[in-house]
Coordinates of C-alpha atoms in Angstrom, one line a residue:
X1 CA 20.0 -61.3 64.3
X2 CA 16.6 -61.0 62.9
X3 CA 13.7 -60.0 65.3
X4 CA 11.0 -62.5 66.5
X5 CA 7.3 -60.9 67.7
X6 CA 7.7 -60.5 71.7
X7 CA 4.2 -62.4 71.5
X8 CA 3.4 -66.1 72.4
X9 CA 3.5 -68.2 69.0
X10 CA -0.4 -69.0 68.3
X11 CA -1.3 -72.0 65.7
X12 CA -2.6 -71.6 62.9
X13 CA -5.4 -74.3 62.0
X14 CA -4.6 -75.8 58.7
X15 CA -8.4 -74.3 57.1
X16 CA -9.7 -72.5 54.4
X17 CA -11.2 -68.7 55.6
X18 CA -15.2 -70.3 55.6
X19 CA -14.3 -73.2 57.7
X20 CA -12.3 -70.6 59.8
X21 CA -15.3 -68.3 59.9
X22 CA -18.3 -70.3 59.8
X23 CA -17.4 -73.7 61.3
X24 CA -15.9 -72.1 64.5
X25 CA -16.4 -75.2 67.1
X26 CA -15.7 -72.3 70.1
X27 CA -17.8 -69.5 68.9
X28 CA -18.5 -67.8 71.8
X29 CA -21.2 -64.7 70.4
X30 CA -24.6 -66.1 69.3
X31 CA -26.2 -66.1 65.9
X32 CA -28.0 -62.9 66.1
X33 CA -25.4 -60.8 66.9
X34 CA -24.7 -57.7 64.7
X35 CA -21.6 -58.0 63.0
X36 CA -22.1 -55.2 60.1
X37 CA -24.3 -52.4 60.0
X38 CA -25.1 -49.4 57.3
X39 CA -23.8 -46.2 58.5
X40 CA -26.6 -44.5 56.9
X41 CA -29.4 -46.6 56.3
X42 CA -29.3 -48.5 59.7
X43 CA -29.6 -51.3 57.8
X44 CA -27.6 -55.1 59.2
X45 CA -26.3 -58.4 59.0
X46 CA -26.1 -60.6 61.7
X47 CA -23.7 -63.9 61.8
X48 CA -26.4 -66.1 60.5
X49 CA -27.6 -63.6 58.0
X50 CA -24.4 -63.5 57.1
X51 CA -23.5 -67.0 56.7
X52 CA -27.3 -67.5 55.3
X53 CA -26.4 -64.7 52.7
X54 CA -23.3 -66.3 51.3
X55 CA -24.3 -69.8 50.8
X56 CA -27.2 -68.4 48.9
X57 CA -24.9 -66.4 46.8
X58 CA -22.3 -69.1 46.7
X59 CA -24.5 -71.8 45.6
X60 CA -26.0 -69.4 42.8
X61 CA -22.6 -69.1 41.2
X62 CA -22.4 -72.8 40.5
X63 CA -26.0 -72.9 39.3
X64 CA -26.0 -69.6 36.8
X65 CA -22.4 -70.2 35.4
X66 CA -21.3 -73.2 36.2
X67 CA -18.5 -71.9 39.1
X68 CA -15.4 -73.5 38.9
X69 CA -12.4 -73.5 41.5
X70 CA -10.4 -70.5 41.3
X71 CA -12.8 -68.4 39.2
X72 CA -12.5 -64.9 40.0
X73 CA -15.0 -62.5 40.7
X74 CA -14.1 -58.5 40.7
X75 CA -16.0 -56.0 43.4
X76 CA -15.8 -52.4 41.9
X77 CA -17.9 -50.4 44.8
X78 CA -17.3 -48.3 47.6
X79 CA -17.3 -49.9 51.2
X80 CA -21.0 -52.0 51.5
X81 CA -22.4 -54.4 54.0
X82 CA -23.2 -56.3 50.7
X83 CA -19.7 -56.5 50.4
X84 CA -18.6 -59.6 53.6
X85 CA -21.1 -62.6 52.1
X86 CA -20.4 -61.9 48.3
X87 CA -16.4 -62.3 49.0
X88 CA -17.7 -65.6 51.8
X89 CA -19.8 -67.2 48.6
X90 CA -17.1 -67.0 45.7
X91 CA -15.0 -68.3 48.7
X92 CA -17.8 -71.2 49.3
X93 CA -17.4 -72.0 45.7
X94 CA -13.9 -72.5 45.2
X95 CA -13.5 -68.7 43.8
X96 CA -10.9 -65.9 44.1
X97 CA -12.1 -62.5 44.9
X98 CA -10.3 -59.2 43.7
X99 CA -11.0 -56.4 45.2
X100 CA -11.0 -52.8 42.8
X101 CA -10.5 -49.2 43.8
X102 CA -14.2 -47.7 42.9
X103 CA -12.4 -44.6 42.1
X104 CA -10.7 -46.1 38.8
X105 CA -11.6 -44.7 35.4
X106 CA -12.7 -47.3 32.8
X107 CA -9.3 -48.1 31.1
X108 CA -7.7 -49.2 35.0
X109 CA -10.4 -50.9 35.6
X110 CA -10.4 -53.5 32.9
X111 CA -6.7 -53.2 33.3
X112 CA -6.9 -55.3 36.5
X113 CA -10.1 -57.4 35.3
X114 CA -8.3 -58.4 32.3
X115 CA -5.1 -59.1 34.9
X116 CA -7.3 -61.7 36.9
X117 CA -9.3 -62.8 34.2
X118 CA -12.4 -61.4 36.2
X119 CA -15.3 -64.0 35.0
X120 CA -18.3 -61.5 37.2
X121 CA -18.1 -58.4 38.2
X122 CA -20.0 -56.8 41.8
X123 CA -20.5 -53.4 41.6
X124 CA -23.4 -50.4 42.7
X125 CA -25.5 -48.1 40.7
X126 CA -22.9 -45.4 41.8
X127 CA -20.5 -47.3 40.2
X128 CA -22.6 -49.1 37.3
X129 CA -21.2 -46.7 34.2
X130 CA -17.7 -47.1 34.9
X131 CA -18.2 -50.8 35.6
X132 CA -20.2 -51.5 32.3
X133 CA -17.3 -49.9 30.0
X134 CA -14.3 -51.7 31.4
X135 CA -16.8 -54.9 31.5
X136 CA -17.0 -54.1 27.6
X137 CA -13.6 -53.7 26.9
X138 CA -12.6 -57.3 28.7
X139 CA -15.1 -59.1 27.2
X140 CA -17.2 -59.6 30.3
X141 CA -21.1 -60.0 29.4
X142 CA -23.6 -57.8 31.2
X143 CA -25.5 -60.6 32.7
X144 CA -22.4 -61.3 35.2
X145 CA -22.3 -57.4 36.2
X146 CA -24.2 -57.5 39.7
X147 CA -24.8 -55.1 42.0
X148 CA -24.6 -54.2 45.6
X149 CA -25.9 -51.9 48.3
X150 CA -29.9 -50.4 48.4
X151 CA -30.4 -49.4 45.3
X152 CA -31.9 -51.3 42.3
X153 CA -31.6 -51.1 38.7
X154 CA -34.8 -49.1 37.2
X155 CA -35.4 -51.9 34.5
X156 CA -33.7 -54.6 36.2
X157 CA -31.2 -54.9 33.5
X158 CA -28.6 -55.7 35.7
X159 CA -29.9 -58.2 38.6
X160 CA -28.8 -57.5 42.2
X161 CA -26.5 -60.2 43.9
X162 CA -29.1 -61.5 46.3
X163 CA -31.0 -62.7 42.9
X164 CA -27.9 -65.0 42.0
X165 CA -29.7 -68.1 43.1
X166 CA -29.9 -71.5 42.9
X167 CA -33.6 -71.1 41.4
X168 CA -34.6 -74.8 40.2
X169 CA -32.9 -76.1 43.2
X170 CA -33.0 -79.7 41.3
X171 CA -29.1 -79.7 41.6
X172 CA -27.2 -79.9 45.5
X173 CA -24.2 -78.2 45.5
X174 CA -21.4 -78.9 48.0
X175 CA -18.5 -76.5 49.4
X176 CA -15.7 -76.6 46.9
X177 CA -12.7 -78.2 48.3
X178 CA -9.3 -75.5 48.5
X179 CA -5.9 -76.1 49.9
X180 CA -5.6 -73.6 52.5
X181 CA -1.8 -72.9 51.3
X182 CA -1.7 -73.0 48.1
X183 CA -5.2 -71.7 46.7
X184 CA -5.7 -67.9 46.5
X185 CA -8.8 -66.4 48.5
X186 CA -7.4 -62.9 46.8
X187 CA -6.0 -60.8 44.2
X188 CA -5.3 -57.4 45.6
X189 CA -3.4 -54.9 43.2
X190 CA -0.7 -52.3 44.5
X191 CA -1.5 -49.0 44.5
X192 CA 0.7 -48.5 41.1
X193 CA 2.5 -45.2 42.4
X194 CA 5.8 -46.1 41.4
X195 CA 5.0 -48.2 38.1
X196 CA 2.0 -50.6 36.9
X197 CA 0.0 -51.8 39.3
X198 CA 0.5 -55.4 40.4
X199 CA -1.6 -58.3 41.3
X200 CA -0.7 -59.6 44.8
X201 CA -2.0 -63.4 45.4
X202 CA -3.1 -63.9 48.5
X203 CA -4.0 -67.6 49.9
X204 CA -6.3 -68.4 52.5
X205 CA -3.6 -69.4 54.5
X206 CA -2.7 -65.8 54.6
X207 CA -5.6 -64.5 55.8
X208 CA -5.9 -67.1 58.3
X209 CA -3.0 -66.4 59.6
X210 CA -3.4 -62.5 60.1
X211 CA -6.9 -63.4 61.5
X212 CA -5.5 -64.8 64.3
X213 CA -2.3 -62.6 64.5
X214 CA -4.7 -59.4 65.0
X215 CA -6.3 -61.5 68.0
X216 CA -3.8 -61.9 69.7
X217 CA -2.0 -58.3 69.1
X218 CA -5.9 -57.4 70.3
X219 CA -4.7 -58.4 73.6
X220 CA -8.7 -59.0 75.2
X221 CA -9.3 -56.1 74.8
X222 CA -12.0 -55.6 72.6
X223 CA -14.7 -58.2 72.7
X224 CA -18.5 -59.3 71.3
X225 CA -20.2 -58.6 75.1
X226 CA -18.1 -55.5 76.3
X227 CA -18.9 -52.3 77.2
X228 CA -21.2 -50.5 80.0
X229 CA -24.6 -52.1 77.9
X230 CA -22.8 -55.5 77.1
X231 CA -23.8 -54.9 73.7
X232 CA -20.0 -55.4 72.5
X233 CA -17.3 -53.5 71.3
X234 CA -18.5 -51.2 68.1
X235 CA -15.8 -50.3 64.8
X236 CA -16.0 -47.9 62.9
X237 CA -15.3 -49.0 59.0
X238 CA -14.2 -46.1 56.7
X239 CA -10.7 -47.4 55.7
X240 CA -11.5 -48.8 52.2
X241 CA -12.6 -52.6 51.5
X242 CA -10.3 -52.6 48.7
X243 CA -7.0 -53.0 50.5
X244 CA -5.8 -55.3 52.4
X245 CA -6.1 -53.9 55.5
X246 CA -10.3 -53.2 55.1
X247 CA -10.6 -56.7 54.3
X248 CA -8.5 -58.3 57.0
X249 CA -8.6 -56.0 60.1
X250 CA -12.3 -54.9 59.8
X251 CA -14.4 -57.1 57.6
X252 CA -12.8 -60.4 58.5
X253 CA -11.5 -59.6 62.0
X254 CA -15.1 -58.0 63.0
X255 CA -17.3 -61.3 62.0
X256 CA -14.4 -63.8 63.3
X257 CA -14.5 -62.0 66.9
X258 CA -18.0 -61.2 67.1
X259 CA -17.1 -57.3 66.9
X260 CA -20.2 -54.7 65.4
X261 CA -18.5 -53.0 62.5
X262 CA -20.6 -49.9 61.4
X263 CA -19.7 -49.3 57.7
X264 CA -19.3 -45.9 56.0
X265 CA -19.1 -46.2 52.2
X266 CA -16.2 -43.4 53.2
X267 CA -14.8 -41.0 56.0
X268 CA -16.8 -38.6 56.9
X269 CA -15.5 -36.2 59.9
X270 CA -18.4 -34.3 60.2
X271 CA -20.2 -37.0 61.5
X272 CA -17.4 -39.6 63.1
X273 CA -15.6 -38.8 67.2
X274 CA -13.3 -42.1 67.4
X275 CA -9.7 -43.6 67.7
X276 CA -8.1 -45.8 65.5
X277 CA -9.7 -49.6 67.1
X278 CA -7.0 -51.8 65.6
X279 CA -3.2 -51.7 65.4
X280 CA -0.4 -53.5 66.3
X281 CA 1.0 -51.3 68.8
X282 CA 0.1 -52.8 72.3
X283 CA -3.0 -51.0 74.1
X284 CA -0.4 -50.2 77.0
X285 CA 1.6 -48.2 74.8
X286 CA 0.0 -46.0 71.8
X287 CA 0.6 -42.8 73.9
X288 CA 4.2 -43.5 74.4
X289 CA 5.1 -44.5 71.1
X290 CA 3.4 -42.4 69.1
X291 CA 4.8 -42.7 64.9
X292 CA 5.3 -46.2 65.5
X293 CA 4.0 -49.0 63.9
X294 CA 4.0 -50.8 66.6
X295 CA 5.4 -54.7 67.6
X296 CA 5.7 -57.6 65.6
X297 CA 2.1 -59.5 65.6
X298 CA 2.7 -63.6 66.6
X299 CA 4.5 -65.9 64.6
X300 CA 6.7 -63.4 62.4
X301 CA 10.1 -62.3 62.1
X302 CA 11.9 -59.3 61.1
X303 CA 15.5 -57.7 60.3
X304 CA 16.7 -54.0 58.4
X305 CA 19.3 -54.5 56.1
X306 CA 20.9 -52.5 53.8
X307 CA 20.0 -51.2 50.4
X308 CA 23.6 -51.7 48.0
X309 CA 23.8 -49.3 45.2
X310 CA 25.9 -51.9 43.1
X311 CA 26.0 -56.0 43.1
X312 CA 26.7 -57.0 46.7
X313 CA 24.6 -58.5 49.1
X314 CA 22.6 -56.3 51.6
X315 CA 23.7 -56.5 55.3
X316 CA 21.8 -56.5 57.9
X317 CA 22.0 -53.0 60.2
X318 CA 22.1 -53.1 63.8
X319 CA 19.0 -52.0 66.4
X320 CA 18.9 -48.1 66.5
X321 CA 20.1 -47.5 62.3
X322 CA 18.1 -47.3 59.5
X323 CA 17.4 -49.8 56.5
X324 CA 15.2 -51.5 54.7
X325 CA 12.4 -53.4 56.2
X326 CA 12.3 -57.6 55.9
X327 CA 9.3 -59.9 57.2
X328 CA 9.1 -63.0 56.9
X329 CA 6.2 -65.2 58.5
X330 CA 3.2 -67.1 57.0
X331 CA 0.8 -64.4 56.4
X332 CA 3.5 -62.9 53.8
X333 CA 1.8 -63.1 50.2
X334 CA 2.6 -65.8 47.8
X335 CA 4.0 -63.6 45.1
X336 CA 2.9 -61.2 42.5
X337 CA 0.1 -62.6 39.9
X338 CA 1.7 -63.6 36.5
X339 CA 4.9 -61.8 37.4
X340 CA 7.8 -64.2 38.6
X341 CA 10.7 -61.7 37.9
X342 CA 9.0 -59.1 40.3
X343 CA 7.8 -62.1 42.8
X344 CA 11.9 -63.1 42.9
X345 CA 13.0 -59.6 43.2
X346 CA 11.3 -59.1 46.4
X347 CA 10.5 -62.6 48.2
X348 CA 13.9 -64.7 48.5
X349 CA 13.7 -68.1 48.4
X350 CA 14.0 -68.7 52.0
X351 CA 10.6 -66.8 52.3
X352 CA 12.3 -62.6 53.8
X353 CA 9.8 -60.5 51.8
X354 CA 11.6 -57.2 51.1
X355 CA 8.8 -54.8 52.2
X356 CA 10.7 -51.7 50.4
X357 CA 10.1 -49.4 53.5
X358 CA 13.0 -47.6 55.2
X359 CA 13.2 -47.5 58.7
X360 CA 14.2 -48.6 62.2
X361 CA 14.0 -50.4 65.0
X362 CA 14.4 -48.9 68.6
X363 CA 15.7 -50.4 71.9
X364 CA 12.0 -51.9 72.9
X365 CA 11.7 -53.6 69.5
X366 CA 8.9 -51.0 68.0
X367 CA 9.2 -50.5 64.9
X368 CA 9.6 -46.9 62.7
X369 CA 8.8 -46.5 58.8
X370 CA 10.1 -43.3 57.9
X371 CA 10.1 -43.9 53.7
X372 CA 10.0 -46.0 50.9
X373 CA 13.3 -47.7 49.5
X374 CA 12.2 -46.9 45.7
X375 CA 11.3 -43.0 46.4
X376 CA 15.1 -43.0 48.0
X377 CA 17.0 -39.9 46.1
X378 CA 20.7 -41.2 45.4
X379 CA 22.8 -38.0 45.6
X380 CA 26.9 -39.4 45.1
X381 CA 26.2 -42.4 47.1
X382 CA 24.1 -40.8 49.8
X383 CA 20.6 -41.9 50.2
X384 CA 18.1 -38.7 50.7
X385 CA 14.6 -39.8 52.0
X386 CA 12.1 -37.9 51.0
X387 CA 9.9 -38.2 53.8
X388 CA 11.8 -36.3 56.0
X389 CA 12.4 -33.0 53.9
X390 CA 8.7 -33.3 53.0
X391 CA 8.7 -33.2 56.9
X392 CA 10.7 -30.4 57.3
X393 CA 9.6 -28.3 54.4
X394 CA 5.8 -28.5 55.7
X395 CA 7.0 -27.0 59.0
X396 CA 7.5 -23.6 57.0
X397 CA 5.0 -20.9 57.3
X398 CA 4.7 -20.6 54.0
X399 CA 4.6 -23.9 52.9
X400 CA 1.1 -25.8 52.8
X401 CA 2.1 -29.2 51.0
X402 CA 5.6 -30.5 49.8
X403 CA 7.1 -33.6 47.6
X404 CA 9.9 -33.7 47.5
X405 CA 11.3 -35.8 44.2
X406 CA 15.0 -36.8 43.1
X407 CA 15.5 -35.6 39.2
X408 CA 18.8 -36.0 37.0
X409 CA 21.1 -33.1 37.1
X410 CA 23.6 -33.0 34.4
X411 CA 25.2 -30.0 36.3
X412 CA 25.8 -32.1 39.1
X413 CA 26.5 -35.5 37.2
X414 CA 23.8 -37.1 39.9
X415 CA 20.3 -37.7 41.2
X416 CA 19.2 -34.4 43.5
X417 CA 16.0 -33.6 45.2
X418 CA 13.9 -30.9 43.9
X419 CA 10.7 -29.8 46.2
X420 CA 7.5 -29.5 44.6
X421 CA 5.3 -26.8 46.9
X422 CA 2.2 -25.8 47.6
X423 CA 2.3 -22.4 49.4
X424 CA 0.4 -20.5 51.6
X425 CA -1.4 -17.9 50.0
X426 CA -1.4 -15.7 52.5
X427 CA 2.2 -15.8 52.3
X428 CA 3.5 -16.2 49.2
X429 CA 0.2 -15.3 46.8
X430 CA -0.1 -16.5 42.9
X431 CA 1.7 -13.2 42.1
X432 CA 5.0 -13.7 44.6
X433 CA 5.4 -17.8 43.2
X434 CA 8.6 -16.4 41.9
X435 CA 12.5 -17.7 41.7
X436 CA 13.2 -16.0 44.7
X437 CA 10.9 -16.9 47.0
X438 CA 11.9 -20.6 45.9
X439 CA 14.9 -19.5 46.7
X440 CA 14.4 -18.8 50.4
X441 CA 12.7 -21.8 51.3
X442 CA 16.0 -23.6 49.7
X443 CA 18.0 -21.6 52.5
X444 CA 15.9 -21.6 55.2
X445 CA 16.1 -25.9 54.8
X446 CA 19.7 -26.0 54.2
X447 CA 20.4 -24.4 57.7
X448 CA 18.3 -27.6 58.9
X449 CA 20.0 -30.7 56.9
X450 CA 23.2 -32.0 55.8
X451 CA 24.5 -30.6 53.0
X452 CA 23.8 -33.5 50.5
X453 CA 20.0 -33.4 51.7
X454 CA 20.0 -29.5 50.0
X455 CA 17.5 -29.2 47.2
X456 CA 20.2 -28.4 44.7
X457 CA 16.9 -29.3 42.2
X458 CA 15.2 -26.2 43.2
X459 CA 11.7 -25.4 44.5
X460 CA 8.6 -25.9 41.6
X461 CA 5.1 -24.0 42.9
X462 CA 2.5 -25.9 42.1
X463 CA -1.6 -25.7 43.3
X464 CA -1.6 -28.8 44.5
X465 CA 0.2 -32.6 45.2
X466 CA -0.7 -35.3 43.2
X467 CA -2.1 -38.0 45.2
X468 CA -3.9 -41.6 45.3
X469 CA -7.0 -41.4 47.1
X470 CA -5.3 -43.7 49.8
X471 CA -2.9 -40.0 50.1
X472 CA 0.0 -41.8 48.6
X473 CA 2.4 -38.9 46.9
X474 CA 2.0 -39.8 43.1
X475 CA 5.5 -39.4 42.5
X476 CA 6.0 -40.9 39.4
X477 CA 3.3 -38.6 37.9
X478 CA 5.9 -35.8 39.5
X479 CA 8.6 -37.0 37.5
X480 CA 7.1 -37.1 34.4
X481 CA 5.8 -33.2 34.8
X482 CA 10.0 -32.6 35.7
X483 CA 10.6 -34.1 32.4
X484 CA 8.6 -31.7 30.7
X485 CA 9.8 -28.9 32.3
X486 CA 12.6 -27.0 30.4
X487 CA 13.5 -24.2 32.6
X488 CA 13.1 -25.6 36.1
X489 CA 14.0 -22.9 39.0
X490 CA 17.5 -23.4 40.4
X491 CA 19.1 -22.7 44.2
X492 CA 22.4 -21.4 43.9
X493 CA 23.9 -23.8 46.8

């Protein structure tokens, strides 16, 4: 039987995210509060400022080009305070907003604005060269590249968002009208680590939804007038605006609950002493579950089920074993942008989103990810996750990083996992990266897992793990380097 949330069910008002945000009837923080401030600068937005900001911006997209209903409009910067009222205007004017990784090279960027049909694009001066090229190769004029954030352009070439106005101000313009379920608010792409990136469509419903699901897994206790000044609770914002959980726990949860998000552009440790501020793991309980991901949030369901190698259906597993992660509830995405095939393959018609992560569920219904359903090795019908020789492997003295990869063996007619290393230097220096020393590591694990866990692939040195700037393994960019290699070290096992 599939799991429901241990929470009350909340409703869900039937609105679009600005009526949810700025036509709150029980608003219980006043207009001045702080909701986001500049790590650096100082400088702020409060509510109104907020809400002020937007409409501004909102109302000078229909005047300057003629904003239509599910226009989209691309951010391509690092986190900004600039960031909350530009999204809240397209929103006011019927627009999508997609969010871009300001780490992306020219050629990904106008991959995704191309994708989304991107009709403006919001960017900073950090950010400006990148943004002009891909604008260029997707046709997008340099009048609708904006920016964001403090600094201006020297000869005002490219205007900054709060000059996007309704200037003549001979034309009223109204709210554009959305359907809260069926009209996108976003376009978020996947991370693209095990293929092309995808557009996921998000509606406002969506957000809505998880808005009010993070309340309630919030439990009371953070709050706009808390703490020993009664100043309110304070979050700290370096998780990136770009993914979906920068927009939804900290930009959107922060203005909805009156909460005073300080924004970094990124993580910086040197100058940051806090916890994690929101999860869904009860308050009671992060110390005694810690690797968990915690309890289902209100008004959302969920079951592990099998992973079939051939045609049959998957099964559902019982509490305690591992599988593959379902969810189904009405914060679950619509589908995948232009892509129905992919949209069917993991979203049934029934609405159980296959999530693709491996993991399980204990007696107290928290939940466990421990890997990801595609990065499963299949070694003669046994499933190796490579998560947990990673694990293992990094436990080594002389191992500082591991990946761990499956790769086709022709020897052994199968997939097999092959560990890509980087070691410790004051262990095994540049000199000593040799067969042998591969070889030990290959021992020392197999005298820790099963025997079709072994890395029968062998042990590759390498200086260092591909990885997204979100630390996601890049293992597909591992797999094409196996490829090229033609005489890859072996374990005799």
């Amino acid at each position: 039987m599939p799991t429901a949330s241990h929470y009350p069910r909340v409703d869900i008002p039937d609105v679009d995210i600005w009526t949810l945000i700025f036509n709150q009837k029980n608003r219980a923080f006043p207009d001045d509060k702080i909701i986001y401030q500049d790590a650096d600068t100082g400088r702020s937005y409060t509510y109104e400022q907020v809400r002020s900001t937007a409409l501004e911006f909102g109302k000078g997209l229909k005047a300057n080009w003629g904003w239509k209903k599910g226009d989209v409009l691309a951010i391509f910067s690092p986190n900004s305070i600039d960031i909350p009222p530009v999204i809240w205007g397209t929103h006011w004017a019927g627009g999508v907003v997609t969010p871009a990784n300001p780490a992306y090279t020219a050629d990904e960027l106008a991959f995704q604005l191309k994708g989304t049909k991107a009709r403006v694009l919001a960017t900073q001066m950090s950010c400006l060269p990148v943004a002009v090229a891909a604008a260029k190769k997707v046709g997008i004029p340099e009048d609708r590249i904006i920016l964001l954030g403090d600094e201006r352009h020297p000869t005002a070439k490219y205007k900054h968002f709060t000059s996007v106005l309704n200037i003549s101000r001979s034309t009223r313009y109204a709210k554009t009208k959305v359907d809260p379920s069926k009209d996108l608010a976003f376009l978020v792409y996947s991370s693209g680590t095990t293929g092309v990136p995808k557009g996921v469509m998000l509606s406002h419903r969506n957000i809505v939804t998880n808005i009010h699901q993070l309340k309630a897994g919030e439990e009371g206790n953070l709050s706009w007038n808390g703490g020993a000044d009664k100043s309110g609770d304070r979050l700290l914002a370096f998780l990136p605006f770009y993914h979906i959980y920068g927009l939804t726990c900290l930009v959107h949860n922060a203005i909805f609950s009156g909460l005073h998000l300080v924004v970094m552009a990124k993580f910086d440790i040197e100058r940051c002493e806090t916890s994690p501020t929101t999860h869904t793991v009860p308050w009671p309980d992060w110390r005694r579950h810690a690797g968990s991901v915690g309890k289902l949030l209100p008004n959302l369901e969920a079951k592990y089920m099998t992973s079939p190698e051939d045609d049959s259906e998957p099964q559902e597993v019982p509490v305690g074993q591992v599988g593959e992660l379902y969810v189904r509830g009405p914060n679950v995405f619509m589908g995948y942008l232009d892509n129905p095939a992919a949209t069917a393959a993991c979203v049934s018609p029934d609405g159980w989103f296959r999530t693709g992560d491996v993991g399980y569920q204990d007696a107290e219904g928290f939940f466990y990810i421990t890997d990801r359903v595609k990065e499963l090795i299949k070694y003669k019908g046994f499933q190796v996750a490579p998560a947990e020789l990673e694990g293992i492997l990094t436990d080594h003295e002389a191992v500082s990083d591991a990946a761990v990869i499956g790769i086709e063996s022709a020897e052994h007619g199968t997939e097999v996992p092959r560990a890509y290393i980087v070691p410790n230097p004051n262990i095994i220096p540049r000199e000593k990266r040799t067969a042998e020393e591969g070889e030990k590591i290959c021992q020392w694990l197999q005298a820790k897992v099963a025997p079709y866990k072994r890395l029968r692939g062998g042990v590759r040195f390498v200086d260092e793990i591909p990885k997204s700037v979100s630390g996601k393994i890049l293992r597909r960019l591992l797999k094409e380097q196996a490829k090229k290699e033609e005489a890859p070290v072996k374990a005799k096992l």
